[in-house]
Tab-separated table of C-alpha atoms and ligand atoms in Angstrom:
chain	number	residue	atom	x	y	z
R	1	MET	CA	0.000	0.000	0.000
R	2	THR	CA	2.675	2.518	0.966
R	3	SER	CA	5.556	1.207	-1.086
R	4	THR	CA	6.405	-0.761	-4.154
R	5	PRO	CA	8.532	-3.861	-3.621
R	6	SER	CA	11.677	-2.258	-5.047
R	7	SER	CA	11.434	1.166	-3.422
R	8	SER	CA	11.339	2.764	0.003
R	9	PRO	CA	8.021	4.003	1.428
R	10	LEU	CA	6.485	7.011	-0.274
R	11	PRO	CA	6.584	10.380	1.495
R	12	ILE	CA	2.774	10.482	1.399
R	13	SER	CA	0.265	7.762	0.637
R	14	ILE	CA	-3.437	8.365	1.200
R	15	GLN	CA	-6.052	5.668	0.743
R	16	ASP	CA	-9.799	6.302	0.713
R	17	LEU	CA	-9.514	9.098	3.271
R	18	SER	CA	-12.673	10.686	4.645
R	19	PHE	CA	-12.866	13.310	7.375
R	20	GLY	CA	-15.345	15.858	8.686
R	21	TYR	CA	-15.621	18.198	11.646
R	22	ASN	CA	-19.293	17.518	12.185
R	23	LYS	CA	-20.683	14.027	12.137
R	24	GLY	CA	-22.460	13.324	8.884
R	25	GLU	CA	-20.865	16.230	6.987
R	26	PRO	CA	-17.607	15.127	5.405
R	27	THR	CA	-15.073	17.825	4.512
R	28	ILE	CA	-12.807	15.398	2.645
R	29	THR	CA	-14.390	12.397	0.954
R	30	HIS	CA	-12.781	9.242	-0.414
R	31	ALA	CA	-9.413	10.834	-1.207
R	32	THR	CA	-6.788	8.523	-2.637
R	33	PHE	CA	-3.417	9.775	-3.858
R	34	ASP	CA	0.326	9.266	-3.494
R	35	VAL	CA	3.153	11.791	-3.451
R	36	LYS	CA	6.577	10.734	-4.652
R	37	GLU	CA	9.875	11.801	-3.160
R	38	GLY	CA	11.008	15.208	-4.445
R	39	GLU	CA	7.672	16.205	-5.988
R	40	PHE	CA	6.543	19.847	-5.848
R	41	ILE	CA	2.757	19.879	-5.742
R	42	GLY	CA	0.325	22.785	-5.915
R	43	ILE	CA	-2.966	22.452	-4.041
R	44	ILE	CA	-5.926	24.458	-5.300
R	45	GLY	CA	-9.637	24.554	-4.599
R	46	PRO	CA	-12.452	26.885	-3.594
R	47	ASN	CA	-12.703	28.563	-0.173
R	48	GLY	CA	-13.859	25.965	2.316
R	49	GLY	CA	-12.955	23.141	-0.087
R	50	GLY	CA	-10.796	21.404	2.523
R	51	LYS	CA	-7.216	22.411	1.578
R	52	THR	CA	-6.117	23.455	5.079
R	53	THR	CA	-7.965	20.470	6.530
R	54	LEU	CA	-6.002	18.156	4.239
R	55	LEU	CA	-2.689	19.660	5.435
R	56	LYS	CA	-3.763	19.301	9.078
R	57	LEU	CA	-4.601	15.635	8.455
R	58	LEU	CA	-1.144	15.146	6.925
R	59	MET	CA	0.420	16.749	10.009
R	60	GLY	CA	-1.503	14.390	12.298
R	61	PHE	CA	-3.401	17.276	13.930
R	62	LEU	CA	-6.714	15.655	12.926
R	63	ASP	CA	-7.719	11.988	12.825
R	64	PRO	CA	-9.390	10.509	9.727
R	65	TRP	CA	-12.911	9.155	9.997
R	66	LYS	CA	-12.068	6.507	7.471
R	67	GLY	CA	-9.165	5.396	5.339
R	68	SER	CA	-5.461	5.806	5.970
R	69	ILE	CA	-2.655	8.346	5.809
R	70	SER	CA	0.888	7.136	5.650
R	71	ILE	CA	3.979	9.363	5.907
R	72	PHE	CA	7.057	7.398	4.875
R	73	GLY	CA	5.132	4.246	5.714
R	74	GLN	CA	4.044	5.368	9.194
R	75	SER	CA	1.287	7.259	10.943
R	76	PRO	CA	1.555	11.100	10.645
R	77	LYS	CA	1.838	11.311	14.444
R	78	LYS	CA	5.171	9.455	14.271
R	79	HIS	CA	6.793	12.162	12.145
R	80	PRO	CA	7.142	15.297	14.260
R	81	ASN	CA	10.390	16.275	12.536
R	82	GLY	CA	10.026	14.704	9.106
R	83	ILE	CA	7.232	17.060	8.112
R	84	ALA	CA	7.077	20.834	8.595
R	85	TYR	CA	4.150	23.180	8.174
R	86	VAL	CA	3.922	26.875	7.368
R	87	PRO	CA	0.382	27.771	8.493
R	88	GLN	CA	-2.073	29.928	6.567
R	89	GLN	CA	-2.326	32.476	9.358
R	90	LEU	CA	0.159	32.954	12.122
R	91	ARG	CA	-1.599	34.386	15.132
R	92	PHE	CA	1.194	36.668	16.196
R	93	ASP	CA	1.283	39.939	18.077
R	94	LYS	CA	3.513	42.280	16.042
R	95	GLN	CA	4.520	44.058	19.260
R	96	PHE	CA	5.783	40.834	20.839
R	97	PRO	CA	9.518	41.406	21.391
R	98	ILE	CA	11.092	38.550	19.456
R	99	THR	CA	13.909	38.847	16.937
R	100	THR	CA	13.744	37.178	13.557
R	101	PHE	CA	16.522	34.823	14.685
R	102	GLU	CA	14.558	33.821	17.804
R	103	LEU	CA	11.437	33.189	15.753
R	104	VAL	CA	13.395	30.935	13.398
R	105	LEU	CA	15.178	29.194	16.284
R	106	GLY	CA	11.719	28.370	17.675
R	107	GLY	CA	11.417	25.875	14.803
R	108	ARG	CA	13.916	23.709	16.766
R	109	LEU	CA	11.635	23.481	19.806
R	110	SER	CA	10.660	19.895	19.077
R	111	ASN	CA	14.367	18.950	19.158
R	112	LEU	CA	14.873	20.389	22.642
R	113	PRO	CA	15.821	18.032	25.466
R	114	TRP	CA	13.616	18.068	28.563
R	115	TRP	CA	15.925	20.529	30.337
R	116	GLY	CA	15.141	22.897	27.496
R	117	SER	CA	18.201	24.705	26.257
R	118	PHE	CA	19.046	25.299	22.588
R	119	SER	CA	22.349	23.773	21.499
R	120	LYS	CA	25.074	25.226	19.282
R	121	GLU	CA	23.736	23.009	16.503
R	122	ASP	CA	20.227	24.468	16.943
R	123	ARG	CA	21.617	27.995	16.602
R	124	GLU	CA	23.757	27.092	13.595
R	125	ARG	CA	20.799	25.431	11.938
R	126	ALA	CA	18.657	28.551	12.505
R	127	LEU	CA	21.371	30.786	11.016
R	128	HIS	CA	21.675	28.473	8.025
R	129	SER	CA	17.907	28.579	7.458
R	130	LEU	CA	17.985	32.394	7.593
R	131	GLU	CA	20.734	32.327	4.978
R	132	GLN	CA	18.673	30.006	2.780
R	133	VAL	CA	15.829	32.538	2.698
R	134	HIS	CA	18.206	35.508	2.282
R	135	LEU	CA	17.367	37.067	5.632
R	136	SER	CA	20.728	36.867	7.441
R	137	ASP	CA	20.867	40.670	7.658
R	138	TYR	CA	17.541	40.690	9.486
R	139	ALA	CA	18.468	38.153	12.194
R	140	LYS	CA	18.620	40.745	14.985
R	141	LYS	CA	15.670	42.826	13.807
R	142	PRO	CA	12.330	42.465	15.619
R	143	PHE	CA	10.178	40.015	13.660
R	144	GLY	CA	7.267	42.461	13.887
R	145	THR	CA	9.149	45.009	11.758
R	146	LEU	CA	9.612	42.717	8.729
R	147	SER	CA	7.587	43.312	5.575
R	148	GLY	CA	4.899	40.777	4.653
R	149	GLY	CA	7.169	38.995	2.167
R	150	GLN	CA	10.126	38.948	4.567
R	151	ALA	CA	7.923	37.656	7.395
R	152	GLN	CA	6.683	34.866	5.149
R	153	ARG	CA	10.288	33.935	4.261
R	154	ALA	CA	11.173	33.925	7.982
R	155	LEU	CA	8.305	31.496	8.618
R	156	ILE	CA	9.640	29.260	5.854
R	157	ALA	CA	13.087	29.436	7.512
R	158	ARG	CA	11.477	28.452	10.818
R	159	ALA	CA	9.941	25.405	9.146
R	160	LEU	CA	13.277	24.485	7.541
R	161	THR	CA	15.203	24.463	10.847
R	162	SER	CA	13.736	21.089	11.774
R	163	ASN	CA	15.375	19.672	8.629
R	164	PRO	CA	12.105	18.296	7.262
R	165	LYS	CA	11.726	15.872	4.391
R	166	ILE	CA	8.252	17.170	3.586
R	167	LEU	CA	7.356	20.872	3.587
R	168	LEU	CA	3.690	21.909	3.668
R	169	LEU	CA	2.836	25.540	2.938
R	170	ASP	CA	-0.651	26.980	3.269
R	171	GLU	CA	-1.007	29.975	0.943
R	172	PRO	CA	2.433	31.457	1.661
R	173	THR	CA	1.900	34.206	-0.913
R	174	SER	CA	-1.692	35.231	-0.213
R	175	SER	CA	-0.869	38.504	1.547
R	176	VAL	CA	2.294	39.629	-0.239
R	177	ASP	CA	2.929	41.708	-3.355
R	178	ALA	CA	3.852	40.291	-6.770
R	179	GLN	CA	7.614	40.749	-6.267
R	180	ALA	CA	7.584	39.046	-2.853
R	181	GLU	CA	5.488	36.253	-4.352
R	182	ALA	CA	7.998	35.744	-7.175
R	183	ASP	CA	10.824	35.737	-4.583
R	184	ILE	CA	9.081	33.032	-2.559
R	185	HIS	CA	8.493	30.874	-5.639
R	186	GLU	CA	12.125	31.261	-6.671
R	187	LEU	CA	13.237	30.427	-3.141
R	188	LEU	CA	11.122	27.261	-3.081
R	189	SER	CA	12.513	26.208	-6.456
R	190	LYS	CA	16.031	26.575	-5.027
R	191	ILE	CA	15.481	24.747	-1.745
R	192	ARG	CA	13.373	21.946	-3.151
R	193	LYS	CA	16.353	19.613	-3.516
R	194	ASN	CA	15.932	16.843	-0.899
R	195	LEU	CA	12.426	18.107	-0.129
R	196	THR	CA	8.913	17.081	-1.086
R	197	ILE	CA	6.757	20.216	-1.192
R	198	LEU	CA	2.979	20.639	-1.081
R	199	MET	CA	1.830	24.230	-1.389
R	200	VAL	CA	-1.716	25.523	-1.180
R	201	THR	CA	-2.203	28.468	-3.504
R	202	HIS	CA	-5.008	30.546	-4.918
R	203	ASP	CA	-2.827	31.719	-7.764
R	204	ILE	CA	-2.022	28.612	-9.716
R	205	ARG	CA	-1.106	30.707	-12.766
R	206	SER	CA	2.035	31.956	-11.065
R	207	VAL	CA	3.221	28.528	-9.904
R	208	ILE	CA	2.200	26.448	-12.877
R	209	ASN	CA	5.783	26.493	-14.181
R	210	HIS	CA	7.223	25.355	-10.844
R	211	VAL	CA	4.912	22.528	-9.834
R	212	GLU	CA	4.863	19.029	-11.239
R	213	ARG	CA	1.323	18.226	-10.243
R	214	VAL	CA	-1.770	19.914	-8.951
R	215	LEU	CA	-4.227	18.527	-6.414
R	216	CYS	CA	-7.706	20.010	-6.706
R	217	VAL	CA	-9.435	19.822	-3.335
R	218	GLN	CA	-13.160	20.340	-3.022
R	219	GLY	CA	-14.355	17.584	-0.774
R	220	ARG	CA	-12.909	15.159	-3.268
R	221	VAL	CA	-9.260	15.330	-4.196
R	222	GLU	CA	-8.260	15.055	-7.842
R	223	SER	CA	-4.730	14.951	-9.173
R	224	MET	CA	-3.951	16.804	-12.427
R	225	SER	CA	-0.826	17.536	-14.415
R	226	PRO	CA	-0.082	21.231	-15.086
R	227	ALA	CA	-0.806	20.510	-18.766
R	228	GLU	CA	-4.282	19.204	-17.928
R	229	LEU	CA	-4.935	22.267	-15.798
R	230	CYS	CA	-3.736	24.547	-18.605
R	231	GLU	CA	-6.246	22.841	-20.874
R	232	HIS	CA	-8.939	23.883	-18.416
R	233	PHE	CA	-7.593	27.448	-18.547
R	234	ALA	CA	-7.525	27.406	-22.335
R	235	LEU	CA	-11.098	26.188	-22.486
R	236	GLY	CA	-12.106	28.927	-20.071
R	237	LEU	CA	-13.033	26.276	-17.561
R	238	TYR	CA	-10.934	27.508	-14.698
R	239	HIS	CA	-13.728	27.711	-12.246
R	240	PHE	CA	-15.025	25.277	-9.711
R	241	PRO	CA	-16.005	22.512	-9.873
R	242	LEU	CA	-12.880	21.525	-11.746
R	243	ILE	CA	-13.487	17.957	-10.731
R	244	GLN	CA	-15.491	16.115	-13.322
R	245	THR	CA	-18.774	14.636	-12.285
R	246	PRO	CA	-21.114	12.667	-14.555
R	247	GLN	CA	-23.099	15.924	-14.979
R	248	SER	CA	-20.164	18.216	-15.767
R	249	HIS	CA	-18.671	17.526	-19.163
R	250	LEU	CA	-15.457	19.481	-19.346
R	251	THR	CA	-14.137	18.224	-22.640
W	1	ATP	N1	-12.130	23.668	13.351
W	1	ATP	C1	-13.193	23.552	12.572
W	1	ATP	N2	-14.400	23.186	13.061
W	1	ATP	C2	-15.481	23.050	12.253
W	1	ATP	N3	-15.451	23.250	10.916
W	1	ATP	C3	-14.275	23.613	10.371
W	1	ATP	C4	-13.084	23.788	11.165
W	1	ATP	N4	-12.071	24.156	10.337
W	1	ATP	C5	-12.603	24.194	9.107
W	1	ATP	N5	-13.909	23.867	9.117
W	1	ATP	C6	-14.799	23.794	7.950
W	1	ATP	O1	-14.280	22.803	7.056
W	1	ATP	C7	-14.403	23.218	5.704
W	1	ATP	C8	-13.018	23.223	5.047
W	1	ATP	O2	-12.237	24.220	5.672
W	1	ATP	P1	-10.738	24.487	5.234
W	1	ATP	O3	-10.200	25.507	6.142
W	1	ATP	O4	-10.027	23.190	5.149
W	1	ATP	O5	-10.923	25.063	3.754
W	1	ATP	P2	-9.860	25.706	2.771
W	1	ATP	O6	-9.964	24.973	1.472
W	1	ATP	O7	-8.530	25.740	3.420
W	1	ATP	O8	-10.443	27.182	2.582
W	1	ATP	P3	-9.676	28.579	2.344
W	1	ATP	O9	-9.351	28.654	0.868
W	1	ATP	O10	-10.698	29.619	2.705
W	1	ATP	O11	-8.459	28.636	3.215
W	1	ATP	C9	-15.072	24.594	5.747
W	1	ATP	O12	-16.451	24.405	5.536
W	1	ATP	C10	-14.819	25.089	7.153
W	1	ATP	O13	-15.819	25.947	7.593
W	2	MG	MG1	-7.256	27.246	4.009
């Protein structure tokens, strides 16, 4: 189920997954898909379609009603460090006195021993992550003073400090300008080596050249190649539902 005989377990394997917040009202229904090592996947879908819910299920924050989720062959709860998450909204008080370095270092919290002191390695890892997102010069600046795009890059750095194998991003470019968005896409293209990336986005047009596959989430989850999605664009069919039902003939 989670691996082929000749290969190691897949980063993500989902079989017939269903989940809902309220009994009787599924948010995700009968989702089945695999993600291969090193893939960069865009996740699209209408508001309320279940994109954030899907990421939370992958992180092990929510338990499926039905079906299975496997992360490298194991339950999501067994992978606190293998999978990192940049949330859609960070509830953060801009006045809170924390430097950008401290925010990024916080990504190492799950590595802390019980006596709770960051090691030299933790600090070096945080500095390296800041370098990766081109924010070394901002290490000592209060996080609250960063621009939207810089703050988003700092949050990506925070996620990278745990040295994840899978990076989940929930609309990292939704509140930044076009230049900052392009910077983030370029950054992700650079750091994607050794990473499997799933990124929720509302602007698939700007990532279509970066991603290898697109998951359309609206209760159901459908996998499409960028070429297939472009066909939808070309036909003027880029609206929801994108997922074909017996009633909706898209071709
Ligand atoms: N904690 C919760 N309790 C109850 N219902 C919830 C909860 N979180 C989300 N939902 C509902 O589940 C559905 C899917 O929400 P979700 O946040 O996954 O959508 P989304 O695709 O990420 O939307 P958006 O594009 O607006 O971010 C929505 O109907 C939402 O109202
Ligand atoms: Mg969401």
